[in-house]
Amino acid sequence: MSPDFIIAAIITVVGLSTPILLAGLGELVVEKSGVLNLGVEGMMLVGAISGFAVTVYTFNPWFGVLGAAAGGALASLIFAVLVLQLNSNQVATGLALTIFGTGISSLMGLSFTGRIVMPFTSVFPDVLAKHDYLRLIFGYSPLVYFALIMVPLTTWFLKSTRAGLILRAVGENDLSAHSIGYSVIKVRYAAIAFGGAMAGIGGCYFSMVITPMWAEKMTAGRGWIALALVVFAGWRTGRLFAGAYFFGILMALELYAKASGFSFLPSQFWAAMPYAMTVIALSFISSRGTAGANAPACLGKPFLPST
Amino acid sequence: MTMISRRTLFKGAGAATLATLASPAFAEDKVKVGFIFLGPIGDYGWTWAHNKGREALVSELGDKIETIYVENVAEDASAIPVLRDLAQQGCKLIFTTSFGYMDQTLEVAAEFPDVKFEHCTGYKRADNVATYNSRFHEGRAVLGTIAGKMSKTGVLGYLGSFKIPEVVLGVNSFALSAQKQNPAAIVKVLMIDSWFDPPKEAAATETLINLGCDLVTTHTDSPAPLQILEQKGLFGFGQGADMSAFAPNAHLTAIEDIWGPYYIDRAKAILEGTWTSTDTWDGMVDGEVVISPYSAAVTADAAAAADIVKAGYMDGSFNIFTGPIYDQDGVERVKAGEVMGLGDLAVMDWFVKGVESAA
């Protein structure tokens, strides 16, 4: 295996991992605040079309990314109003958000089918971005670096800031947080909007970076993998990062194995791997007796203060 | 024309429910024709082409018929209620436009003996179930000829969906044609187990390129592979429709599926009461498989060689499945001078020599 071959394979893995890492980080924060939003797939699609549309109109991918974040956040706020204000069931509402996001993105995308934009690739000079070896470091879209920076930032926010502590408190025991004067609803609104924005940016990675076009349902189920990833990671950012790349490597391995003529395992096996690994990870965590130590105690429960 | 579509806000919800919701207020005298589609009509590939055929039907016979279509119907048991619903809405003719609807079509057809069904690319028929297909492999022979002439490495990529006869034929036709131009050409096949998954199609294309392919043809439905080829400065072909808008430089030509004339014929047969269960397999000469204009990047000798193949199919003098043909293990499967018939082709499940595949 030549270095070229390995570098190209790594670049493929990065492309597969980045969108689920972005969406997974957002969902992790949402779940840490005690809300389960199953609408990741829908928010990714809304982000994908929003980012693409803004890029078409402004010719500026940076605005496109902002548009994707705004689109994802707006979609998530519909969910937020329903579950926070009206105390609707989070699982059902999240699923509805996926269905809604799929539909509204198709509708928004009607006039954008068949158009393309410039791919949002590396902003480094070609000397670095297209260099035989240095492209391994400099050859990616800015969104890849953004995702990587967001990993320690999110960790730092959750672990070391006052706001992060409040967010976790809200997720662990909403009534206590409420009784000492924190606004559970406001914190959760902020967390949900952040999750939506991150899912939106993850979605626009498809429509602006990998394949700079819009196609209906183009995320093809990656939102569900991002959801599995959060559980796989046991609600820890570091493990989420590792998990995203682990899933990315699994997806790439499937392709490389098949394209190289190996057929020792059926492809359905590979396709099921991210989910199977999540189940295995969950069982493993449970067997160590630390189950639930990381799952926020209020996850998925409506906030119903008595006063 | 009535469109039942999941493109609306409800997309993804149970298609059957929606089909029921949108049923009232049809003009009673018009004959209803139903379609179920695998992907979104905006896929710019397979489903897009079938929808173009449906539109051609409407513009030709719109005063006598109306069409109902349902998009994004999965190739599993969920197709059954969708089909039942179309039949209950009064469709007299229903087109099921993907291979994976085969058994579901037969099951529902048995429940509605008065409704005629047409299953695309399958091989099971009944009194009220006809099958139809295009000889896409004729188009693949043209693509393979261009690929064989233009590939520098002689290693060609073939991004496929599933190992079904239609795809196997495509691979073999492509490989045999490329080998006529470059006897050393090999074709690496990668099946991604999906017809429409742009991120996976993109990653699979990158994989094939990394494994040495300098030209990749696609048998999945999105333009994603072409966009990867465009970014890498390599070449490929459109599938189902002219996809040059997505990859102006990489797109050499495309196989366009033209379903309109067949849909019009069959709807007319319903109107005139002459419909019978048939097995239709039209090709280039019938105008059902059309090669898009070559791009400027197609070299003169590649274009000339491709034109010979095209002309051969138009006048019936050429068939790529003419022996001797060897399988992957080098065993002679078709003797010199023998030509494989359509019956043999319809069930072909082995790859020819020079194809590298996982199974």
XYZ file of C-alpha atoms in Angstrom:
666
model
C 0.000 0.000 0.000
C 1.469 3.258 -1.118
C 1.218 6.419 0.989
C -1.020 7.896 -1.714
C -3.459 5.053 -1.277
C -3.587 5.427 2.495
C -3.981 9.192 2.319
C -6.864 8.900 -0.148
C -8.527 6.305 2.080
C -8.151 8.544 5.127
C -9.692 11.452 3.217
C -12.696 9.256 2.419
C -13.015 8.307 6.097
C -12.914 11.974 7.126
C -15.685 12.713 4.624
C -17.825 9.916 6.040
C -17.169 10.819 9.682
C -17.477 14.603 9.709
C -21.235 14.986 9.139
C -22.146 12.428 11.812
C -19.637 14.001 14.186
C -21.209 17.440 13.710
C -24.775 16.227 14.112
C -23.769 13.916 16.973
C -22.119 16.728 18.950
C -25.269 18.822 18.646
C -27.499 15.963 19.726
C -25.217 15.181 22.650
C -25.702 18.686 24.036
C -29.466 18.448 23.496
C -29.618 15.133 25.343
C -27.403 16.466 28.138
C -30.102 19.061 28.750
C -32.614 16.260 29.159
C -34.294 16.402 25.760
C -34.340 13.571 23.244
C -34.669 14.967 19.720
C -35.109 12.188 17.167
C -35.460 14.761 14.385
C -31.755 14.829 13.489
C -32.312 13.399 10.007
C -34.950 16.031 9.252
C -32.834 18.875 10.584
C -29.857 17.674 8.538
C -31.960 17.749 5.387
C -33.250 21.233 6.145
C -29.658 22.310 6.790
C -28.539 20.701 3.534
C -31.035 22.586 1.383
C -30.715 25.838 3.353
C -26.953 25.842 3.015
C -27.146 24.983 -0.655
C -29.782 27.617 -1.394
C -27.902 30.384 0.400
C -24.725 29.421 -1.442
C -26.536 29.559 -4.770
C -27.791 33.077 -4.054
C -24.737 34.557 -2.341
C -21.938 32.630 -4.090
C -20.384 32.476 -0.647
C -20.114 29.105 1.092
C -19.499 30.764 4.486
C -22.915 32.375 4.276
C -24.155 28.989 3.131
C -22.920 27.378 6.342
C -24.594 30.116 8.372
C -27.767 29.495 6.398
C -27.526 25.777 7.103
C -27.095 26.442 10.812
C -30.031 28.839 10.800
C -32.186 26.390 8.848
C -31.403 23.518 11.195
C -31.974 25.696 14.249
C -35.298 27.001 12.924
C -36.496 23.456 12.254
C -35.454 22.433 15.760
C -37.363 25.353 17.286
C -40.619 23.928 15.951
C -39.773 20.814 17.931
C -38.785 22.948 20.926
C -42.097 24.796 21.039
C -44.012 21.526 20.902
C -42.075 19.645 23.561
C -41.188 22.537 25.889
C -44.242 24.744 25.658
C -46.899 22.132 24.991
C -45.185 19.168 26.686
C -45.797 16.887 23.757
C -44.168 13.461 23.695
C -40.513 13.916 22.714
C -40.149 10.662 20.818
C -43.242 11.210 18.703
C -42.455 14.875 18.119
C -38.883 14.075 17.145
C -40.036 11.490 14.627
C -42.524 14.013 13.295
C -39.687 16.506 12.895
C -37.797 14.020 10.734
C -40.850 13.509 8.549
C -41.495 17.233 8.411
C -37.858 18.058 7.659
C -37.764 15.513 4.845
C -40.863 17.010 3.295
C -40.087 20.681 3.757
C -36.551 20.201 2.402
C -37.988 18.583 -0.738
C -40.380 21.473 -1.109
C -37.644 24.066 -0.594
C -35.409 22.194 -2.984
C -37.860 22.062 -5.893
C -36.259 24.961 -7.717
C -32.737 23.848 -6.855
C -32.670 20.390 -8.406
C -30.195 20.165 -11.225
C -28.067 23.074 -10.021
C -24.552 22.909 -8.663
C -22.256 25.160 -6.643
C -18.504 25.206 -6.186
C -17.581 22.570 -3.607
C -16.625 24.101 -0.254
C -13.146 22.609 -0.164
C -9.907 23.541 1.525
C -9.213 27.246 1.968
C -5.490 26.662 2.197
C -3.330 27.456 -0.853
C -2.997 24.592 -3.331
C 0.671 24.229 -2.358
C -0.587 22.802 0.935
C -4.094 21.572 0.075
C -3.020 19.581 -2.995
C 0.450 18.615 -1.797
C 1.133 14.884 -1.986
C 1.437 14.487 1.770
C 0.465 17.764 3.382
C -3.059 17.415 1.989
C -3.550 14.907 4.758
C -3.537 17.913 7.108
C -4.573 20.822 4.906
C -6.732 19.212 2.244
C -10.132 19.378 3.908
C -13.137 21.617 3.914
C -13.189 24.186 6.742
C -16.159 22.248 8.129
C -13.835 19.351 8.977
C -11.656 21.596 11.152
C -14.761 23.200 12.599
C -16.031 19.768 13.669
C -12.669 18.898 15.189
C -12.493 22.194 17.122
C -16.041 21.747 18.363
C -15.091 18.495 20.129
C -12.840 20.069 22.812
C -14.983 23.211 22.857
C -18.087 21.211 23.691
C -16.203 19.218 26.309
C -14.901 22.420 27.845
C -18.341 24.016 27.762
C -20.054 21.074 29.437
C -17.355 20.380 32.006
C -15.784 23.692 32.855
C -18.245 26.488 32.343
C -21.036 27.694 34.559
C -23.491 27.540 31.658
C -22.475 23.969 30.942
C -22.967 23.020 34.557
C -26.448 24.537 34.551
C -27.263 22.690 31.327
C -26.209 19.395 32.867
C -28.106 20.169 36.040
C -31.230 20.769 33.989
C -30.704 17.438 32.262
C -30.055 15.519 35.471
C -32.735 16.988 37.684
C -34.942 19.604 36.105
C -37.098 20.163 39.195
C -34.111 20.912 41.416
C -32.614 23.220 38.822
C -35.961 24.949 38.580
C -36.334 25.266 42.360
C -33.004 27.036 42.729
C -34.019 29.531 40.092
C -32.756 28.351 36.715
C -35.068 28.507 33.740
C -35.273 24.922 32.570
C -37.249 25.934 29.503
C -34.779 28.605 28.387
C -31.803 26.306 28.824
C -33.518 23.602 26.829
C -34.490 26.032 24.086
C -30.857 27.033 23.751
C -29.666 23.422 23.739
C -32.229 22.365 21.128
C -31.351 25.312 18.887
C -27.663 24.457 19.178
C -28.419 20.848 18.287
C -30.435 22.001 15.293
C -27.678 24.301 14.095
C -25.066 21.548 14.360
C -27.316 19.065 12.544
C -27.883 21.702 9.863
C -24.141 22.203 9.416
C -23.682 18.434 9.309
C -26.363 18.290 6.612
C -24.765 20.970 4.482
C -21.573 18.918 4.483
C -23.428 16.683 2.020
C -24.912 19.416 -0.164
C -21.892 21.735 -0.180
C -18.770 19.646 0.325
C -19.095 15.995 -0.733
C -21.510 16.476 -3.612
C -22.243 20.165 -4.191
C -25.819 19.677 -5.316
C -29.256 19.215 -3.852
C -31.046 15.872 -4.071
C -34.083 14.895 -2.050
C -33.296 12.706 0.952
C -29.614 13.081 0.179
C -28.534 12.443 3.775
C -29.825 8.886 3.321
C -30.176 8.000 6.996
C -27.001 9.575 8.399
C -29.098 11.379 11.017
C -30.030 8.029 12.541
C -26.401 7.020 12.676
C -25.641 10.299 14.492
C -28.339 9.427 17.039
C -26.905 5.955 17.538
C -23.502 7.547 17.894
C -24.557 9.609 20.932
C -25.686 6.460 22.725
C -22.618 4.565 21.524
C -20.479 7.307 23.029
C -22.229 7.085 26.385
C -22.905 10.857 26.204
C -19.195 11.679 26.298
C -17.689 14.053 23.763
C -14.329 12.345 23.511
C -15.904 8.986 22.910
C -18.296 10.599 20.437
C -15.348 11.827 18.415
C -13.747 8.383 18.486
C -17.091 6.784 17.639
C -17.681 9.050 14.649
C -14.339 8.072 13.170
C -14.869 4.440 14.114
C -18.191 4.448 12.234
C -16.525 6.280 9.357
C -13.809 3.635 9.185
C -16.441 0.873 9.245
C -18.314 2.456 6.332
C -15.112 2.882 4.339
C -13.987 -0.670 5.155
C -17.184 -2.022 3.661
C -16.492 -0.204 0.403
C -12.820 -1.132 0.270
C -13.487 -4.762 1.101
C -16.109 -5.090 -1.615
C -14.221 -3.121 -4.253
C -11.138 -5.245 -3.621
C -13.157 -8.382 -4.247
C -13.531 -9.633 -0.677
C -16.886 -11.178 -0.004
C -16.324 -12.955 3.282
C -19.081 -10.996 4.955
C -22.386 -9.976 3.403
C -22.790 -6.270 2.876
C -25.870 -6.166 5.090
C -23.534 -7.073 7.919
C -21.484 -3.936 7.272
C -24.554 -1.767 6.941
C -25.820 -2.974 10.307
C -22.460 -2.473 12.013
C -22.969 1.050 13.434
C -26.206 -0.052 15.081
C -24.846 -3.407 16.193
C -21.805 -1.689 17.691
C -24.112 0.695 19.548
C -25.965 -2.221 21.093
C -22.704 -3.905 22.001
C -21.331 -0.707 23.534
C -24.527 -0.271 25.533
C -24.369 -3.831 26.851
C -20.735 -3.337 27.715
C -21.435 -0.137 29.633
C -24.345 -1.794 31.449
C -22.314 -4.845 32.393
C -19.816 -2.624 34.163
C -22.633 -1.349 36.330
C -22.183 2.238 35.298
C -25.225 2.325 33.068
C -27.109 5.537 33.375
C -24.148 7.231 34.973
C -23.836 9.214 31.805
C -27.337 9.098 30.427
C -28.984 12.281 31.680
C -31.565 11.338 34.292
C -34.291 13.521 32.805
C -33.696 12.382 29.212
C -36.961 12.309 27.294
C -39.153 13.312 30.216
C -41.390 16.362 30.025
C -40.707 19.165 32.488
C -43.790 19.551 34.672
C -43.134 21.825 37.648
C -45.859 21.673 40.265
C -46.060 25.439 40.604
C -53.932 14.973 -13.813
C -53.810 14.206 -10.165
C -50.582 13.946 -8.339
C -50.288 12.192 -5.091
C -46.947 12.970 -3.912
C -44.971 12.736 -0.802
C -43.057 15.816 -1.817
C -45.342 17.801 0.374
C -44.941 18.515 4.047
C -46.105 15.035 4.818
C -43.356 13.338 2.936
C -42.235 10.131 4.505
C -45.538 9.472 6.194
C -47.446 6.377 5.252
C -47.965 6.667 1.562
C -51.146 4.684 1.666
C -52.818 7.099 4.027
C -51.910 9.993 1.828
C -53.093 8.302 -1.295
C -56.456 7.971 0.390
C -56.482 11.580 1.503
C -56.069 12.915 -1.980
C -58.566 10.719 -3.704
C -61.763 12.750 -4.097
C -63.027 14.724 -7.048
C -61.790 12.959 -10.133
C -63.593 13.388 -13.374
C -65.357 10.054 -13.573
C -64.901 9.528 -17.294
C -61.104 9.542 -17.219
C -59.177 6.310 -16.878
C -56.774 6.360 -13.975
C -53.215 5.164 -14.409
C -51.055 4.642 -11.331
C -47.294 4.674 -10.860
C -45.148 3.743 -7.912
C -41.634 5.141 -7.876
C -38.594 3.950 -5.992
C -36.915 7.287 -5.404
C -37.893 10.927 -5.440
C -38.844 12.265 -8.874
C -36.116 14.820 -8.292
C -33.345 12.208 -8.312
C -32.337 13.246 -11.829
C -31.909 9.598 -12.684
C -34.112 6.511 -12.753
C -37.249 7.859 -11.119
C -36.866 11.207 -12.868
C -36.856 9.368 -16.213
C -39.951 7.334 -15.337
C -41.695 10.508 -14.306
C -40.759 12.077 -17.654
C -42.449 9.076 -19.246
C -45.518 9.694 -17.124
C -45.527 13.344 -18.170
C -45.312 12.307 -21.814
C -48.316 10.052 -21.237
C -50.277 12.914 -19.724
C -49.470 15.313 -22.516
C -50.436 12.724 -25.143
C -53.601 11.298 -23.581
C -54.383 13.839 -20.875
C -57.957 14.254 -22.109
C -58.704 10.554 -21.625
C -56.567 9.504 -18.705
C -55.246 10.861 -15.470
C -52.229 9.664 -13.562
C -51.562 9.137 -9.905
C -48.082 8.565 -8.609
C -46.464 7.740 -5.308
C -42.776 8.444 -4.756
C -40.253 6.891 -2.373
C -41.967 3.524 -2.130
C -39.580 1.081 -0.497
C -38.889 -2.262 -2.174
C -40.367 -4.230 0.683
C -43.772 -5.194 2.023
C -44.693 -1.525 2.374
C -45.275 -1.426 -1.393
C -48.285 -3.717 -0.989
C -50.653 -1.282 0.769
C -49.591 1.465 -1.632
C -50.509 -0.725 -4.604
C -53.762 -1.827 -3.013
C -54.650 1.766 -2.410
C -54.012 2.733 -6.016
C -56.201 -0.147 -7.165
C -58.961 0.814 -4.759
C -58.849 4.360 -6.037
C -59.860 2.967 -9.389
C -56.598 2.767 -11.304
C -57.081 0.507 -14.318
C -53.386 0.299 -15.091
C -50.544 0.439 -12.581
C -46.849 0.653 -13.385
C -44.486 -0.615 -10.715
C -41.174 0.844 -11.725
C -38.479 -1.102 -9.944
C -37.203 -4.674 -9.803
C -37.839 -4.993 -6.072
C -41.609 -4.621 -6.494
C -41.887 -7.952 -8.318
C -43.567 -10.188 -5.752
C -45.613 -7.370 -4.277
C -47.000 -6.600 -7.732
C -48.059 -10.208 -8.249
C -49.611 -10.402 -4.806
C -51.761 -7.326 -5.260
C -52.548 -8.233 -8.875
C -54.070 -11.504 -7.652
C -56.421 -9.508 -5.420
C -57.518 -7.167 -8.227
C -58.024 -9.276 -11.350
C -59.663 -6.354 -13.189
C -56.681 -4.078 -12.763
C -53.737 -4.449 -15.138
C -50.246 -4.225 -13.722
C -46.955 -3.588 -15.469
C -43.761 -4.469 -13.636
C -40.535 -2.900 -14.787
C -37.371 -5.043 -15.141
C -38.889 -8.182 -13.622
C -39.535 -11.627 -15.045
C -42.712 -12.878 -13.320
C -45.985 -12.426 -15.195
C -49.658 -13.245 -14.709
C -52.853 -12.744 -16.720
C -53.042 -9.182 -15.495
C -49.322 -8.583 -14.959
C -47.104 -7.660 -17.863
C -43.379 -6.950 -17.674
C -41.354 -4.368 -19.492
C -37.745 -3.465 -19.595
C -35.194 -1.578 -21.616
C -32.117 -3.108 -23.159
C -29.927 -0.757 -21.143
C -27.011 -3.056 -21.859
C -27.011 -1.760 -25.435
C -26.301 1.674 -24.041
C -23.696 0.209 -21.705
C -21.945 -1.246 -24.751
C -21.572 2.271 -26.142
C -20.272 3.551 -22.800
C -17.879 0.607 -22.488
C -16.515 1.304 -25.952
C -15.789 4.919 -25.039
C -14.339 3.843 -21.681
C -12.050 1.259 -23.300
C -10.722 3.875 -25.702
C -10.305 6.654 -23.153
C -9.038 4.932 -20.013
C -5.279 5.298 -19.590
C -4.882 2.715 -16.847
C -7.290 0.195 -18.369
C -8.856 -0.174 -14.927
C -12.509 0.819 -15.036
C -14.869 1.248 -12.119
C -18.482 0.111 -12.142
C -20.577 1.430 -9.275
C -23.618 -0.824 -8.983
C -26.604 -1.199 -6.721
C -27.515 -4.878 -6.361
C -26.474 -8.034 -8.150
C -29.651 -8.395 -10.178
C -29.783 -9.385 -13.865
C -30.158 -5.820 -15.089
C -26.972 -4.734 -13.332
C -25.069 -7.922 -14.214
C -25.932 -7.362 -17.878
C -24.762 -3.788 -17.615
C -21.440 -4.819 -16.098
C -20.850 -7.543 -18.680
C -21.819 -5.400 -21.625
C -19.585 -2.604 -20.379
C -16.662 -4.949 -19.743
C -16.902 -6.834 -23.047
C -17.137 -3.571 -24.983
C -14.168 -2.045 -23.192
C -12.145 -5.193 -23.862
C -12.876 -4.917 -27.576
C -10.978 -1.612 -27.511
C -8.410 -2.592 -24.899
C -8.087 -6.372 -24.399
C -6.350 -5.834 -21.066
C -9.158 -3.714 -19.612
C -10.540 -4.840 -16.278
C -13.713 -3.682 -14.565
C -13.882 -3.348 -10.783
C -17.455 -3.738 -9.584
C -18.636 -2.205 -6.326
C -22.234 -2.839 -5.271
C -23.487 -0.433 -2.615
C -26.823 -2.130 -1.826
C -28.841 0.951 -2.587
C -30.189 2.721 -5.648
C -30.051 6.134 -4.085
C -27.592 7.101 -1.349
C -25.555 10.096 -2.551
C -23.001 10.120 0.299
C -22.339 6.391 -0.109
C -22.198 6.688 -3.890
C -19.657 9.475 -3.453
C -17.503 7.505 -1.015
C -17.720 4.422 -3.226
C -16.543 6.433 -6.220
C -13.581 7.718 -4.208
C -12.811 4.138 -3.250
C -12.839 2.914 -6.844
C -10.619 5.798 -7.898
C -8.206 5.023 -5.083
C -8.061 1.413 -6.234
C -6.785 2.566 -9.602
C -9.880 3.235 -11.698
C -9.468 6.304 -13.888
C -13.026 6.141 -15.222
C -16.130 5.163 -13.293
C -19.559 4.384 -14.659
C -22.598 4.261 -12.422
C -25.578 1.989 -12.117
C -27.083 3.866 -9.182
C -29.400 6.803 -9.540
C -27.851 10.020 -8.284
C -25.300 12.306 -9.961
C -23.061 12.077 -6.863
C -20.418 9.852 -8.527
C -20.094 12.266 -11.434
C -19.478 15.117 -9.027
C -16.634 13.226 -7.376
C -15.162 12.463 -10.804
C -15.481 16.146 -11.699
C -13.546 17.141 -8.574
C -10.812 14.620 -9.383
C -10.597 15.588 -13.040
C -11.663 12.128 -14.214
C -14.475 10.917 -16.470
C -17.762 9.090 -16.103
C -21.234 8.729 -17.566
C -24.741 9.810 -16.684
C -27.300 7.212 -15.696
C -30.953 7.405 -16.659
C -30.752 10.983 -17.811
C -28.326 13.534 -19.202
C -26.481 14.609 -16.049
C -24.022 16.987 -17.699
C -25.337 19.896 -15.623
C -23.859 18.259 -12.518
C -20.428 17.589 -13.961
C -19.795 19.546 -17.164
C -16.265 18.207 -17.597
C -16.534 14.679 -16.234
C -19.777 13.791 -18.040
C -18.827 12.124 -21.335
C -22.314 11.006 -22.322
C -25.264 9.284 -20.676
C -27.810 6.562 -21.168
C -31.211 8.211 -21.227
C -34.227 6.066 -20.417
C -37.154 7.093 -22.576
C -40.301 5.469 -21.215
C -42.946 7.790 -22.674
C -43.745 5.894 -25.892
C -44.211 2.612 -24.029
C -46.475 4.197 -21.407
C -48.561 5.794 -24.137
C -48.862 2.489 -26.019
C -49.993 0.588 -22.972
C -52.471 3.227 -21.848
C -53.936 3.222 -25.367
C -54.284 -0.550 -25.149
C -56.300 -0.118 -21.951
C -58.517 2.517 -23.563
C -59.112 0.285 -26.583
C -59.497 -2.872 -24.527
C -56.643 -4.622 -26.309
C -54.279 -4.935 -23.346
C -52.656 -8.335 -22.862
C -49.957 -9.603 -20.560
C -46.771 -9.180 -22.540
C -43.063 -9.171 -21.980
C -41.562 -6.164 -23.708
C -37.850 -5.528 -23.907
C -37.181 -2.568 -26.136
C -33.822 -1.099 -26.910
C -32.011 1.540 -28.863
C -33.758 0.818 -32.126
C -37.139 1.469 -30.462
C -35.943 4.787 -29.072
C -36.245 3.559 -25.509
C -32.505 3.683 -24.849
C -30.924 6.894 -26.077
C -27.304 7.991 -25.888
C -26.858 11.653 -24.940
C -24.652 13.843 -27.167
C -20.942 13.202 -26.574
C -19.101 15.870 -24.643
C -16.137 17.700 -26.131
C -13.829 15.528 -24.055
C -14.732 12.374 -25.998
C -11.822 11.802 -28.378
C -12.490 11.452 -32.092
C -11.527 7.793 -32.247
C -13.587 6.967 -29.143
C -16.584 8.706 -30.703
C -16.051 6.860 -33.975
C -15.843 3.474 -32.234
C -18.927 4.288 -30.167
C -20.850 5.332 -33.269
C -20.109 1.965 -34.867
C -21.633 0.156 -31.869
C -24.612 2.490 -31.889
C -25.192 1.990 -35.612
C -24.847 -1.770 -35.140
C -27.633 -1.784 -32.590
C -29.806 0.470 -34.711
C -29.648 -1.857 -37.739
C -29.477 -5.045 -35.687
C -26.106 -6.137 -37.044
C -24.317 -5.986 -33.687
C -24.785 -7.756 -30.378
C -22.182 -7.497 -27.665
C -23.269 -10.856 -26.229
C -21.793 -12.776 -29.127
C -19.429 -15.630 -28.277
C -16.844 -16.533 -27.398
C -17.605 -15.238 -23.909
C -15.650 -16.431 -20.900
C -16.704 -16.119 -17.282
C -14.581 -14.779 -14.424
C -12.829 -18.136 -14.015
C -11.959 -18.274 -17.692
C -14.519 -20.954 -18.524
C -16.075 -20.571 -21.961
C -19.798 -19.967 -21.385
C -20.817 -18.925 -24.876
C -19.215 -20.604 -27.887
C -17.685 -18.639 -30.722
C -20.357 -17.301 -33.060
C -23.253 -18.035 -30.703
C -25.421 -15.125 -29.642
C -27.112 -15.037 -26.254
C -30.873 -14.670 -26.566
C -32.988 -12.308 -24.507
C -34.172 -15.251 -22.409
C -30.608 -16.078 -21.393
C -29.810 -12.450 -20.761
C -32.833 -11.949 -18.520
C -31.445 -14.396 -15.979
C -27.710 -13.799 -16.418
C -26.056 -14.082 -13.020
C -22.369 -14.492 -13.829
C -19.735 -11.937 -14.687
C -17.495 -12.141 -17.708
C -13.725 -12.444 -17.687
C -11.944 -9.292 -16.592
C -14.603 -8.322 -14.084
C -13.411 -8.096 -10.491
C -16.226 -8.330 -8.003
C -16.893 -9.280 -4.429
C -19.437 -11.964 -5.240
